[in-house]
Short mmCIF file of C-alpha atoms and ligand atoms in Angstrom, two decimals:
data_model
loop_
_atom_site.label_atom_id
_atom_site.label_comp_id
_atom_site.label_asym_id
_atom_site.label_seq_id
_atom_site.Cartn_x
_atom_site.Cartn_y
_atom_site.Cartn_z
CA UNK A 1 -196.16 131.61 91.49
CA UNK A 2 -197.56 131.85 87.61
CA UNK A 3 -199.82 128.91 87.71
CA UNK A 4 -200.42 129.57 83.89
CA UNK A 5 -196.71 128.42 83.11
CA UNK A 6 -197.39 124.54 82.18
CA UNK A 7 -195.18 122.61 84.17
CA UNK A 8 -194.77 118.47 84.34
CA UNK A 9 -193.11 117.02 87.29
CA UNK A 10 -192.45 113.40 86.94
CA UNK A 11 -193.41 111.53 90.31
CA UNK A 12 -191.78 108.04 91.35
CA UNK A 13 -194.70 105.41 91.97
CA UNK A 14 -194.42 102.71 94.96
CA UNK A 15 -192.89 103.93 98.58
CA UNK A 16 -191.52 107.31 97.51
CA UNK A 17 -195.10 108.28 96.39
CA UNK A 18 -197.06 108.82 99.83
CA UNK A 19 -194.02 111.31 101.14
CA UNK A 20 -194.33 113.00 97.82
CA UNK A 21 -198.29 113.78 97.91
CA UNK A 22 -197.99 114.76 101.14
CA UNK A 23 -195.48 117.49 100.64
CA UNK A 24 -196.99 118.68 97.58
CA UNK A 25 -200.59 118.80 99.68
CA UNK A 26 -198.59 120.90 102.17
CA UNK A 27 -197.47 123.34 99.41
CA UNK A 28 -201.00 123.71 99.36
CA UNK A 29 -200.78 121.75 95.58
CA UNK A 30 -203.82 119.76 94.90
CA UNK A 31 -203.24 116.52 94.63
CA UNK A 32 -206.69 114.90 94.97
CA UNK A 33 -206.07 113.26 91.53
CA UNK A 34 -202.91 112.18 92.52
CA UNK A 35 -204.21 110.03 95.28
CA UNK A 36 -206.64 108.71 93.15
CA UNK A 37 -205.55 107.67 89.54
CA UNK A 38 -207.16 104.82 88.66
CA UNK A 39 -204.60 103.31 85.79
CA UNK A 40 -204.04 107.26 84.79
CA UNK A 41 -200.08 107.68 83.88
CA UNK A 42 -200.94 111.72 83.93
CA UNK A 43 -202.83 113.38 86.03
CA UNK A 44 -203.40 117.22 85.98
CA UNK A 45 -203.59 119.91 88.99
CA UNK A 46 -206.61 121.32 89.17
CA UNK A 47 -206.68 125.26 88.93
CA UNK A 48 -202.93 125.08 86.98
CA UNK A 49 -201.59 124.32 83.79
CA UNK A 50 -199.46 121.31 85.80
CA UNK A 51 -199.27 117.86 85.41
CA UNK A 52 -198.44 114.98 87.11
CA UNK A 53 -196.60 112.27 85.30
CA UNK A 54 -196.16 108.93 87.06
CA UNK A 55 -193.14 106.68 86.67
CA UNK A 56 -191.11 103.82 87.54
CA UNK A 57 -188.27 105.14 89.79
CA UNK A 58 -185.70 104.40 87.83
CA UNK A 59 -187.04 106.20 85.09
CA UNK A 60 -187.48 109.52 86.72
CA UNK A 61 -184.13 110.88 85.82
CA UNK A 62 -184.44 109.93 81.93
CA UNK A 63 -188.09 111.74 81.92
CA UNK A 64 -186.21 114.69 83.18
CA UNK A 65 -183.10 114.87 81.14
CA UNK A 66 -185.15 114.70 78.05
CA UNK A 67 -187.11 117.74 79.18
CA UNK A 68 -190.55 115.03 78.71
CA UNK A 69 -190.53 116.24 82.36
CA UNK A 70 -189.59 119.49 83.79
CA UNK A 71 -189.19 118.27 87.21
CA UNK A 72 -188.50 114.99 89.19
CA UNK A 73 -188.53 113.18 92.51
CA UNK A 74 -185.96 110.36 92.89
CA UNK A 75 -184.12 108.80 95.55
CA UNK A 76 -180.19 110.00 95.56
CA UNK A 77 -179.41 106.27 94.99
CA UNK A 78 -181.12 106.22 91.28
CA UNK A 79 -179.99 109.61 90.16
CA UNK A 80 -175.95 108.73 91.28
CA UNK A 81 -177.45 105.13 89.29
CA UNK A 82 -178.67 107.18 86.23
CA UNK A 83 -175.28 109.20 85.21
CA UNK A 84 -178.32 111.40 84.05
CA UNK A 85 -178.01 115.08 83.34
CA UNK A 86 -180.40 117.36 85.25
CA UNK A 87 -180.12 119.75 87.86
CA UNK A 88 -180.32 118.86 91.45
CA UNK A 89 -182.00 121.65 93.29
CA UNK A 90 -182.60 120.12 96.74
CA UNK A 91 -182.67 117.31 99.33
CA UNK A 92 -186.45 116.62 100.22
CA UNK A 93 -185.88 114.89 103.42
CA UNK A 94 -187.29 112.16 102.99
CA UNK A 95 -186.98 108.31 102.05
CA UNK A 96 -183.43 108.14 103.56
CA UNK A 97 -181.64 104.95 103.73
CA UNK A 98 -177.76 104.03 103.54
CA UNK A 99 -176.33 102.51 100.31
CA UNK A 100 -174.05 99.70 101.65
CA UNK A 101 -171.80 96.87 100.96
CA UNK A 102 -173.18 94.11 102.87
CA UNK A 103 -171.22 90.25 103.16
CA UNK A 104 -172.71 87.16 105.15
CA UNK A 105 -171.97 87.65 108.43
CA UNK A 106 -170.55 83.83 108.17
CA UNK A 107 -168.06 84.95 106.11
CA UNK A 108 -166.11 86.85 109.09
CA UNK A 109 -165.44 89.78 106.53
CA UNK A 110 -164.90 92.98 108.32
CA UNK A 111 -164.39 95.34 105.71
CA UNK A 112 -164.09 95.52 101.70
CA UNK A 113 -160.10 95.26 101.64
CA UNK A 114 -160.71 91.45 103.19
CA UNK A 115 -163.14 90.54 100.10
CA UNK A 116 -161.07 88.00 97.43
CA UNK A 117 -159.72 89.12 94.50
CA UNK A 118 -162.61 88.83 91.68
CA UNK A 119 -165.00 88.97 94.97
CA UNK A 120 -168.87 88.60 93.08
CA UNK A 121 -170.89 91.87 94.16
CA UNK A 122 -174.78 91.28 93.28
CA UNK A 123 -176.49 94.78 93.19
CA UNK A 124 -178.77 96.74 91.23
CA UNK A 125 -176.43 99.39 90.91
CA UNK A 126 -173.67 98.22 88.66
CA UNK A 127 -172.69 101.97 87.59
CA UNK A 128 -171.90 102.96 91.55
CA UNK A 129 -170.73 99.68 92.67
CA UNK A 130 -168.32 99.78 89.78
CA UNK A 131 -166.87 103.33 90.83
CA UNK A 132 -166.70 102.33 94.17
CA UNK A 133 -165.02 99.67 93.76
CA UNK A 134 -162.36 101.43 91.37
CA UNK A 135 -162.23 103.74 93.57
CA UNK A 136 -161.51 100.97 96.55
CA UNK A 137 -158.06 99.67 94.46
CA UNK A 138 -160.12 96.32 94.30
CA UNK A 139 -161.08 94.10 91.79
CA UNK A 140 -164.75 93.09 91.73
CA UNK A 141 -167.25 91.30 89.25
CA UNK A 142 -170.39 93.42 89.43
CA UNK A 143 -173.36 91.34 88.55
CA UNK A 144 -176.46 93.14 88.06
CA UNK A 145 -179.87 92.07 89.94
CA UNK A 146 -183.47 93.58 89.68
CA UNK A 147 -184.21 92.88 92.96
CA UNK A 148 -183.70 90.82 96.09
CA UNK A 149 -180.60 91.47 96.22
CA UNK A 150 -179.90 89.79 99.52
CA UNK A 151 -180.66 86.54 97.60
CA UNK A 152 -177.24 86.84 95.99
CA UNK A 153 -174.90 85.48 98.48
CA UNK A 154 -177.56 82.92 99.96
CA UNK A 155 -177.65 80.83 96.44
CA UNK A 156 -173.43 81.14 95.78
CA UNK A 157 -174.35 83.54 93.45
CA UNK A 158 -172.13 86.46 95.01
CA UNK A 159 -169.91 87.22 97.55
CA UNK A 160 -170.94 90.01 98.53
CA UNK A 161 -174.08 92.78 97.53
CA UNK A 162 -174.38 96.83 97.22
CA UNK A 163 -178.06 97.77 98.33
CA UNK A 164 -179.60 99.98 100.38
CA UNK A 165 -180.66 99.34 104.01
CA UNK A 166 -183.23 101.50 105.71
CA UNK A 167 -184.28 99.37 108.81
CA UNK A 168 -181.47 96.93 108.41
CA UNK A 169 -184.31 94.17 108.78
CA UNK A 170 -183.44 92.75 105.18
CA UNK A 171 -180.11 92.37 106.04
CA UNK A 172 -180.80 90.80 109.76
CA UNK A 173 -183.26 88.01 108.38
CA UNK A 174 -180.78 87.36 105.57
CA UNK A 175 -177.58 86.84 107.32
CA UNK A 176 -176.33 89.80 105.95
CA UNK A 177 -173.07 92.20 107.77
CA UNK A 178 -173.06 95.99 106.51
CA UNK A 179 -168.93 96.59 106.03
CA UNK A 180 -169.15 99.43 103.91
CA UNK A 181 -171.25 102.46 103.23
CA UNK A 182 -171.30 104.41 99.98
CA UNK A 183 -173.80 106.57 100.73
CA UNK A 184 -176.10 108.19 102.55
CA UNK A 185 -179.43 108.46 100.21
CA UNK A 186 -182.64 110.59 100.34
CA UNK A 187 -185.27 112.22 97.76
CA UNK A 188 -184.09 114.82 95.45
CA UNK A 189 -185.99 117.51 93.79
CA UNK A 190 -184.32 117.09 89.96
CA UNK A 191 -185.15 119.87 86.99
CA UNK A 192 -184.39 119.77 83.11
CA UNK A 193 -181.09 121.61 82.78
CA UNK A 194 -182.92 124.07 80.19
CA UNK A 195 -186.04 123.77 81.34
CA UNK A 196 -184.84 125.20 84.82
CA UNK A 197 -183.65 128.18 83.65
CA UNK A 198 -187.02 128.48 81.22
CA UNK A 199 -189.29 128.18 83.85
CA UNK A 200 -187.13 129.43 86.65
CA UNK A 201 -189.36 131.78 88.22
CA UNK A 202 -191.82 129.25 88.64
CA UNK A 203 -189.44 126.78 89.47
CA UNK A 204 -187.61 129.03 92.22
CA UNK A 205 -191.36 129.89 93.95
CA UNK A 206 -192.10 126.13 94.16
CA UNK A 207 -188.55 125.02 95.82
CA UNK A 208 -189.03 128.26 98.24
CA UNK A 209 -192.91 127.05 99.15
CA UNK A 210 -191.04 123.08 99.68
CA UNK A 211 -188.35 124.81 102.12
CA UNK A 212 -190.58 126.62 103.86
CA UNK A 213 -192.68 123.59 104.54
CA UNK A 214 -189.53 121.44 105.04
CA UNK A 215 -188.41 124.26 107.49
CA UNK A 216 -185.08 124.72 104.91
CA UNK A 217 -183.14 128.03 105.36
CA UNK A 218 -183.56 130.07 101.76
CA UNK A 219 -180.56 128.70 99.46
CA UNK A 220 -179.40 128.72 95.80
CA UNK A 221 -180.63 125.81 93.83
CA UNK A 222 -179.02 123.65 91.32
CA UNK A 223 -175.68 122.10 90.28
C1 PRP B 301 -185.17 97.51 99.36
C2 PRP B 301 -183.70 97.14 99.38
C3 PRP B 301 -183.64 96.09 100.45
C4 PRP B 301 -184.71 96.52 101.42
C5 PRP B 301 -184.07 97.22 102.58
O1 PRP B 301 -185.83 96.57 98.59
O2 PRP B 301 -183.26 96.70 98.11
O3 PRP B 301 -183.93 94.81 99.90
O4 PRP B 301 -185.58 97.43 100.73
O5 PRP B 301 -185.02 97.66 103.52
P1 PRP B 301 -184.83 97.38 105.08
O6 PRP B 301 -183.43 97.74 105.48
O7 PRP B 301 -185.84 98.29 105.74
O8 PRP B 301 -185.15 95.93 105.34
P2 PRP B 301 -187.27 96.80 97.97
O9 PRP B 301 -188.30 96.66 99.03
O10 PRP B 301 -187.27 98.11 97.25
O11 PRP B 301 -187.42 95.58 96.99
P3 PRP B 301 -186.39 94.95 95.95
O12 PRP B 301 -185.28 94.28 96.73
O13 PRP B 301 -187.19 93.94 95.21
O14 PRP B 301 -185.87 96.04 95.07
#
């Protein structure tokens, strides 16, 4: 690997952030300032010309298509979410959960056909719940949330939500029935379209040290 090419790599903070220091450590990338950095929004890898740049999740993809990073880690739920365009180069494993539709179990709804017509769906992602729903024949209101999704239905405010589910607990101690599932979701490895095939050499040696520690069989990279 040229560790005099500068590289940026945009990292996701909150509970994608552990999984991602840990693979990087086992790519034998130092991350000691990583795990440590303070109110720091950068923080460099010692011994390289990289950089760490940390972000809100949902901003990942946009620091990426703009080339203000030349790589990104974001869940599969975001980056369908974004529309963004960057290249995908893999699946990191990790952070997997389902993207559902989920109704109150009161409701006796067993799949998305039996939602009413102009059925409220609460969701943070109005761009894939929209599609899906297209896609579905059936007419929906999206209304977008922030967060706490599951609060939606409780309060009247929606029939039904898209979220994801990883231990289904959410769901349980919400009244909450998964009848649909849009997707399955886990961390993906994202590059600037240009800056891919700029830096591709470095690039390529840093996706074959992740699928070596991931145990991945060789591949070609990016869509
Ligand atoms: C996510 C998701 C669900 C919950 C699912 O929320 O939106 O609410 O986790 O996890 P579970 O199936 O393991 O219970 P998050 O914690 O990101 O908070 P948010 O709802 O405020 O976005």
């Amino acid at each position: 690997m040229n560790k005099m090419t500068p590289l940026t790599i945009a990292v996701p903070k909150g509970r994608l952030q552990s999984d991602v220091i840990s693979l990087f450590e086992q790519a034998s990338i130092d991350c000691s300032e990583l795990r440590d950095p303070s109110r720091r929004l950068i923080v460099p890898v010692s011994g390289t010309q990289w950089r760490f740049l940390l972000a809100k999740p949902a901003d990942v993809p946009t620091y990426v298509e703009y080339g203000a990073a030349d790589l990104g880690v974001v869940g599969k739920d975001i980056l369908l979410e974004s529309r963004k365009d960057v290249a995908e180069l893999m699946d990191l494993g990790f952070g997997r959960c389902r993207l559902i539709v989920a109704v109150p179990e009161s409701s006796g709804i067993k799949n998305v056909q039996e939602l009413d017509f102009n059925s409220r769906v609460a969701t943070k992602f109005p761009e894939i719940t929209t599609e899906f729903f297209n896609r579905q024949g059936i007419q929906a209101e999206v209304v977008k949330l922030n967060g706490s999704v599951e609060l939606g239905p409780i309060v009247g405010l929606a029939d039904a939500i898209v979220d994801i589910t990883e231990t289904g607990t959410t769901l349980e101690e919400n009244g909450l029935i998964p009848i649909a599932e849009i997707a399955q979701v886990s961390s993906r490895l994202i590059a600037n379209q240009v800056g891919y095939k700029v830096k591709y050499d470095t690039i390529h040696s840093l996706v074959e040290r992740f699928r070596r520690v991931l145990g991945q069989k060789h591949g070609v990279e990016g869509t």
